[in-house]
Coordinates of C-alpha atoms in Angstrom, one line a residue:
M1 CA 0.0 0.0 0.0
S2 CA 1.3 3.4 -0.8
R3 CA 0.1 6.6 0.8
K4 CA 0.7 9.9 -1.0
L5 CA 0.9 13.0 1.1
G6 CA -0.5 16.2 -0.3
G7 CA -3.5 14.7 -2.2
Q8 CA -1.6 12.6 -4.7
D9 CA -2.9 9.3 -6.1
D10 CA -2.4 5.9 -4.4
K11 CA 0.0 3.6 -6.1
D12 CA 1.2 0.0 -5.4
E13 CA 4.9 -0.8 -5.9
N14 CA 6.8 -4.0 -5.7
V15 CA 10.3 -3.2 -4.4
E16 CA 11.6 -6.8 -3.8
G17 CA 15.0 -7.2 -5.3
V18 CA 15.0 -3.8 -6.9
I19 CA 18.0 -1.6 -7.3
E20 CA 17.0 2.1 -7.4
A21 CA 19.0 4.4 -9.7
L22 CA 18.7 8.1 -9.8
P23 CA 20.0 9.8 -13.0
A24 CA 22.5 12.7 -12.7
A25 CA 21.4 15.9 -10.9
T26 CA 20.2 17.5 -14.1
S27 CA 17.3 15.1 -14.4
S28 CA 14.4 14.9 -11.9
T29 CA 13.2 11.4 -13.0
L30 CA 13.7 8.2 -11.0
T31 CA 14.5 5.0 -12.8
T32 CA 13.8 1.6 -11.4
V33 CA 15.8 -1.3 -12.9
S34 CA 16.4 -4.9 -11.9
T35 CA 20.0 -4.8 -12.9
A36 CA 22.7 -2.2 -12.7
P37 CA 21.9 0.7 -15.1
A38 CA 23.8 0.9 -18.3
A39 CA 23.8 4.6 -18.8
T40 CA 27.0 6.3 -18.0
D41 CA 25.4 9.1 -16.1
Q42 CA 23.8 6.8 -13.6
F43 CA 25.3 5.4 -10.5
M44 CA 26.9 2.0 -11.0
F45 CA 26.8 -0.5 -8.2
T46 CA 30.1 -2.3 -7.5
D47 CA 30.3 -5.3 -5.3
D48 CA 32.3 -3.3 -2.8
F49 CA 29.6 -0.6 -2.6
K50 CA 26.9 -3.2 -2.2
R51 CA 28.9 -4.8 0.7
L52 CA 29.3 -1.4 2.3
L53 CA 25.6 -0.7 2.3
V54 CA 24.7 -4.1 3.6
G55 CA 27.3 -3.4 6.4
L56 CA 25.2 -0.4 7.5
V57 CA 22.8 -2.8 9.1
Q58 CA 23.7 -4.1 12.5
G59 CA 21.7 -7.2 13.3
D60 CA 18.2 -6.1 12.4
T61 CA 18.7 -2.5 13.3
L62 CA 19.6 0.3 10.9
M63 CA 22.7 2.0 12.2
T64 CA 22.7 5.7 12.8
K65 CA 26.3 6.8 12.4
A66 CA 27.4 5.3 9.1
W67 CA 27.2 8.5 7.0
K68 CA 31.0 8.7 6.7
R69 CA 31.2 5.3 5.0
V70 CA 28.6 6.4 2.5
V71 CA 30.4 9.6 1.8
D72 CA 33.6 7.7 1.2
A73 CA 31.8 5.3 -1.2
F74 CA 30.5 8.3 -3.2
I75 CA 34.0 9.6 -3.5
D76 CA 35.5 6.2 -4.4
E77 CA 32.8 5.6 -7.0
G78 CA 33.4 9.0 -8.5
V79 CA 29.9 10.2 -7.7
K80 CA 29.7 13.4 -5.7
S81 CA 26.0 14.5 -6.3
G82 CA 22.8 13.5 -7.9
A83 CA 22.3 10.0 -6.6
M84 CA 21.9 8.2 -3.3
I85 CA 20.8 4.7 -3.5
V86 CA 19.9 2.4 -0.6
H87 CA 20.4 -1.3 -1.2
G88 CA 20.2 -3.2 2.0
G89 CA 20.6 -0.4 4.6
A90 CA 19.9 3.3 4.6
D91 CA 21.8 5.3 7.1
C92 CA 21.8 7.7 4.2
V93 CA 23.2 11.1 4.7
F94 CA 22.4 13.1 7.8
E95 CA 23.8 15.6 10.2
P96 CA 26.8 13.9 11.8
E97 CA 27.3 13.9 15.5
F98 CA 30.9 15.1 15.8
G99 CA 32.7 14.3 19.0
K100 CA 34.8 16.8 21.0
D101 CA 37.8 14.5 20.8
E102 CA 40.6 14.2 18.2
E103 CA 38.7 11.5 16.3
G104 CA 35.6 13.7 16.1
Q105 CA 37.6 16.6 14.7
K106 CA 39.1 14.2 12.1
E107 CA 35.6 13.1 11.1
Y108 CA 34.5 16.7 10.7
E109 CA 37.5 17.6 8.5
E110 CA 36.9 14.6 6.3
W111 CA 33.2 15.5 6.0
M112 CA 34.1 19.1 5.1
R113 CA 36.5 17.9 2.4
A114 CA 33.8 15.6 1.0
F115 CA 31.0 18.3 0.9
G116 CA 32.7 21.6 1.1
D117 CA 31.5 24.3 3.5
S118 CA 27.9 24.0 2.3
Q119 CA 25.4 21.4 3.5
R120 CA 23.5 21.8 0.2
E121 CA 25.4 19.1 -1.7
R122 CA 24.9 16.6 1.1
R123 CA 21.2 17.3 1.4
R124 CA 20.4 16.9 -2.3
L125 CA 21.9 13.4 -2.5
V126 CA 19.0 11.5 -1.0
M127 CA 15.8 11.5 -3.0
R128 CA 14.5 8.0 -2.5
V129 CA 15.1 5.4 0.2
I130 CA 14.3 1.7 -0.2
F131 CA 15.2 -0.9 2.4
L132 CA 15.9 -4.3 0.9
L133 CA 17.0 -6.3 3.9
N134 CA 15.1 -7.8 6.8
I135 CA 15.0 -4.6 9.0
T136 CA 12.8 -4.5 12.1
K137 CA 13.9 -1.2 13.5
V138 CA 14.9 2.1 12.0
G139 CA 17.5 3.9 14.2
E140 CA 17.5 7.4 15.6
N141 CA 18.5 10.0 12.9
A142 CA 18.7 7.4 10.2
C143 CA 17.7 9.9 7.5
T144 CA 17.6 13.1 9.4
L145 CA 18.2 16.2 7.2
A146 CA 17.8 14.4 3.9
A147 CA 16.0 17.5 2.7
N148 CA 15.4 16.2 -0.8
L149 CA 14.1 12.8 0.2
I150 CA 10.8 12.5 -1.6
V151 CA 9.9 8.8 -1.4
L152 CA 10.1 6.4 1.5
D153 CA 9.2 2.7 1.3
I154 CA 8.7 1.1 4.7
P155 CA 9.5 -2.6 4.3
E156 CA 7.5 -5.5 5.8
G157 CA 8.8 -6.5 9.2
V158 CA 9.6 -3.0 10.5
Q159 CA 8.3 -3.0 14.1
S160 CA 9.6 0.4 15.2
I161 CA 10.9 3.6 13.8
S162 CA 12.8 5.9 16.1
R163 CA 11.3 9.3 16.9
H164 CA 13.7 11.4 14.9
A165 CA 14.6 8.9 12.1
F166 CA 13.2 11.2 9.4
S167 CA 13.4 14.7 11.0
Y168 CA 13.7 17.6 8.7
C169 CA 12.9 15.6 5.5
Y170 CA 11.1 18.6 4.1
S171 CA 10.4 17.2 0.6
L172 CA 9.1 13.8 1.8
T173 CA 5.7 13.5 -0.1
T174 CA 5.2 9.7 -0.4
V175 CA 5.4 7.1 2.3
S176 CA 4.7 3.5 1.2
F177 CA 3.7 1.0 3.9
P178 CA 3.6 -2.8 3.6
K179 CA 0.2 -4.4 2.9
T180 CA 0.3 -6.3 6.2

């Protein structure tokens, strides 16, 4: 079942085994494919990146501090904007909780190098989130500040979503719930 906010039509979607691909930032369309996209302007999934995203899930809980690994993967893959895909886990991109210690300062510096001194680039990365693993709980701040997140598919089996998991997702217009 899909519920559209803002008076939009209802629509059923099957997301089992789907890889979501978002074309480069110049396009506003979403493409759903069952294999890696062939177009050169779309994000290509490597095995390493898939393993990374699966690693964002700890047991059956979505982790809440994995943003840095996602940023690193974007840089490694040569993608700096226009796409954020969740395949397995979705601690997408959110306001990091930097510590006061040396490690926290290092994390902050790496984050600044990745995104510059503007949060704009980070916020426009996440437009759609689909969970494809057996998740039962979505952690605190999992997608906080994903200001361009427009579609959220809640998978079957989710028993709880932390209070601030999707805070400040200003563009979120569609939330799809499982039929059961």
